[in-house]
Structures are given as structure tokens and as C-alpha cells.
Coordinates of C-alpha atoms in Angstrom, one line a residue:
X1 CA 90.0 -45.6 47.1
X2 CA 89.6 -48.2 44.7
X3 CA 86.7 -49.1 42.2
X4 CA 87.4 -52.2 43.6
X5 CA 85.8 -51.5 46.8
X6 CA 81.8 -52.4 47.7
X7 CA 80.0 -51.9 50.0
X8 CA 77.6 -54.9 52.1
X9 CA 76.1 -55.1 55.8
X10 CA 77.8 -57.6 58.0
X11 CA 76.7 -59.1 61.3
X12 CA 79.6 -59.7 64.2
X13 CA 80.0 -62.8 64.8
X14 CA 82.8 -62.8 67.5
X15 CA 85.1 -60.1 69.1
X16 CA 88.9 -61.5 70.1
X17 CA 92.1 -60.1 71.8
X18 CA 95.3 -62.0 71.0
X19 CA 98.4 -62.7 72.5
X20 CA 101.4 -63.0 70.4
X21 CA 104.6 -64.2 71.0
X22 CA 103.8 -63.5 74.5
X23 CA 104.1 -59.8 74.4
X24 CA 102.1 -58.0 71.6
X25 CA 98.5 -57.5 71.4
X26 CA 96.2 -57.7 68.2
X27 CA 92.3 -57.9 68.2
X28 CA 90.1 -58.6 65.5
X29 CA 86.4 -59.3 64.5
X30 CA 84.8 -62.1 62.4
X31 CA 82.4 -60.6 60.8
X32 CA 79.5 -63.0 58.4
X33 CA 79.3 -61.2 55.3
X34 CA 76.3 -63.3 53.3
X35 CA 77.7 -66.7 53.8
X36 CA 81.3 -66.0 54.0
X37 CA 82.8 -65.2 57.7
X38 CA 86.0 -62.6 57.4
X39 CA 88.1 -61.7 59.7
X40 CA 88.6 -57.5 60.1
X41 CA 91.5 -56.7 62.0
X42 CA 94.0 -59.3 63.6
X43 CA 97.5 -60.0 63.7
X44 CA 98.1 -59.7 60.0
X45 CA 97.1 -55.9 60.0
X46 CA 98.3 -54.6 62.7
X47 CA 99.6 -55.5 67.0
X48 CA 101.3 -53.1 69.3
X49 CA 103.3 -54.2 72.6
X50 CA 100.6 -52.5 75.5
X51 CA 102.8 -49.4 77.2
X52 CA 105.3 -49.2 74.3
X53 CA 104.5 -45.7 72.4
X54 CA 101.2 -46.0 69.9
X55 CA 98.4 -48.0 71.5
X56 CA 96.9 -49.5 68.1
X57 CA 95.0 -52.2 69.8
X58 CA 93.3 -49.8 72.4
X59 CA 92.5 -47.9 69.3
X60 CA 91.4 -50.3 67.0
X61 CA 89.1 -51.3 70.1
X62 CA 88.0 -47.9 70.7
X63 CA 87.0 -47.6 67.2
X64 CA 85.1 -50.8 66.9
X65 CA 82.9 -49.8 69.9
X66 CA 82.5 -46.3 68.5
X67 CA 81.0 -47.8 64.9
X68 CA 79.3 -50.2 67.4
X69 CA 77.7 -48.0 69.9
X70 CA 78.4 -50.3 72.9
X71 CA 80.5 -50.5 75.8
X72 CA 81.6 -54.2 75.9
X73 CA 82.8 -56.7 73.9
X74 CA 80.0 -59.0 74.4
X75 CA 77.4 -56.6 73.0
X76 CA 78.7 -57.1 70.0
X77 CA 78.1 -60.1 68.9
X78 CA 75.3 -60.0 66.7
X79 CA 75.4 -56.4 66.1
X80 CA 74.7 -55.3 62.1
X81 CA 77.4 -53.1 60.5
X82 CA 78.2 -51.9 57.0
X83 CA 81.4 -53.6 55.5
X84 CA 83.7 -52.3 53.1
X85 CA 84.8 -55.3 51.1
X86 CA 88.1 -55.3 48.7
X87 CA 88.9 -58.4 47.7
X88 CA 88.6 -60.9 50.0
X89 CA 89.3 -57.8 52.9
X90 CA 86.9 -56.0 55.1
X91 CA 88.8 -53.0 55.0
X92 CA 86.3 -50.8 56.8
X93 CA 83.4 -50.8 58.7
X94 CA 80.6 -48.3 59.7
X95 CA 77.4 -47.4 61.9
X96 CA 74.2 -48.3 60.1
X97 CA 73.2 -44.9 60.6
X98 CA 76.2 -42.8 59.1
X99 CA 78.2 -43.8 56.7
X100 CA 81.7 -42.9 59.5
X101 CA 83.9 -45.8 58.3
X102 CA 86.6 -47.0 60.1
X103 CA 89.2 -47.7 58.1
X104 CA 92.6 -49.0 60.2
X105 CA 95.1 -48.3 57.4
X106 CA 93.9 -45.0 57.1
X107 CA 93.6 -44.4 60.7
X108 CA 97.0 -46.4 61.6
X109 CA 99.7 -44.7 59.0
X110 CA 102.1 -47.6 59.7
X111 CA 99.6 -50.2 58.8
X112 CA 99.6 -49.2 54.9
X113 CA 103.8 -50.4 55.0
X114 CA 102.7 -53.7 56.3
X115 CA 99.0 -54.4 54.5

């Protein structure tokens, strides 16, 4: 990792699924980061066509509800996270309570090619 890379607690703002191009999926978060709403996730990072070999969208999901500890998309809205912040990224995110991250280009080999 990079010395490049802090930590800061985020609160979820909103929680999407996208459509693109009428066939391939992509989610992300927007996530408030002390003033500054980023985006973790999305169509930039990563989208997978549903039933089509490696399900990174019901993973990425998966994983944000894991970090999250709820069971639906609209308990997460306002829920507190830890961040991991390169750049102008959120590269990661964690559990207030561990320090787990969830970092999709570590988790998603084929995401470092396109990041």
C-alpha cells in the first residue's frame, strides 16, 4: 500500500445499482467524507453482465453489507464507516469495529488492469 493512503470515517449517503448500456450492472456508494461526497464503487471500477461468469456486483454488494452489518440497501444510508482515502479515491472501507477493509481491487483481480 501506499504512504499515500489515510485513513477518515465516512457517513453513507446513498446506495445505487446501475444499468449500463442496457446489459451490465455496476453499484456504488456516495459516501460524505468531511465535506466532500465521493463516490466508492461504480461504473468506473468495475460492472459485470448478471449470469455471465464472475458476479462482481453481487459481490461488491455482498461486501458492502458485510462492512455494513445490514441486510438492505436502505439501512445504509446514514450508517458510519472508516474510509480509505488515496487521492481523491475511497479505495476501501471498513466496520467501525475492526479494521476488515474492503478493498475491490484487491478483492476483484481484474479491477487493478482497469483502475
Amino acid at each position: 500500500m501506499s504512504k499515500d493512503i489515510y485513513t477518515s470515517i465516512g457517513e453513507i449517503i446513498d446506495f445505487e445499482v446501475h444499468l449500463l448500456e442496457g446489459e451490465a450492472l455496476s453499484a456504488s456508494m456516495e459516501i460524505k467524507v468531511n465535506d466532500e461526497y465521493v463516490i466508492f464503487g461504480g461504473q468506473n471500477l468495475f460492472s459485470s453482465i448478471p449470469n455471465s461468469g464472475v458476479d462482481l456486483v453481487g459481490h461488491f454488494i455482498q461486501r458492502c453489507f458485510q462492512v455494513s452489518a445490514v441486510d438492505k440497501t436502505r439501512d445504509l444510508e446514514g450508517h458510519l464507516l472508516k474510509v480509505a482515502i488515496e487521492g481523491d479515491f475511497i479505495i476501501g472501507i471498513a466496520s467501525l469495529v475492526n479494521d476488515d477493509f474492503f478493498y475491490p481491487a484487491q478483492e476483484f483481480p481484474k479491477l487493478s488492469a482497469i483502475r
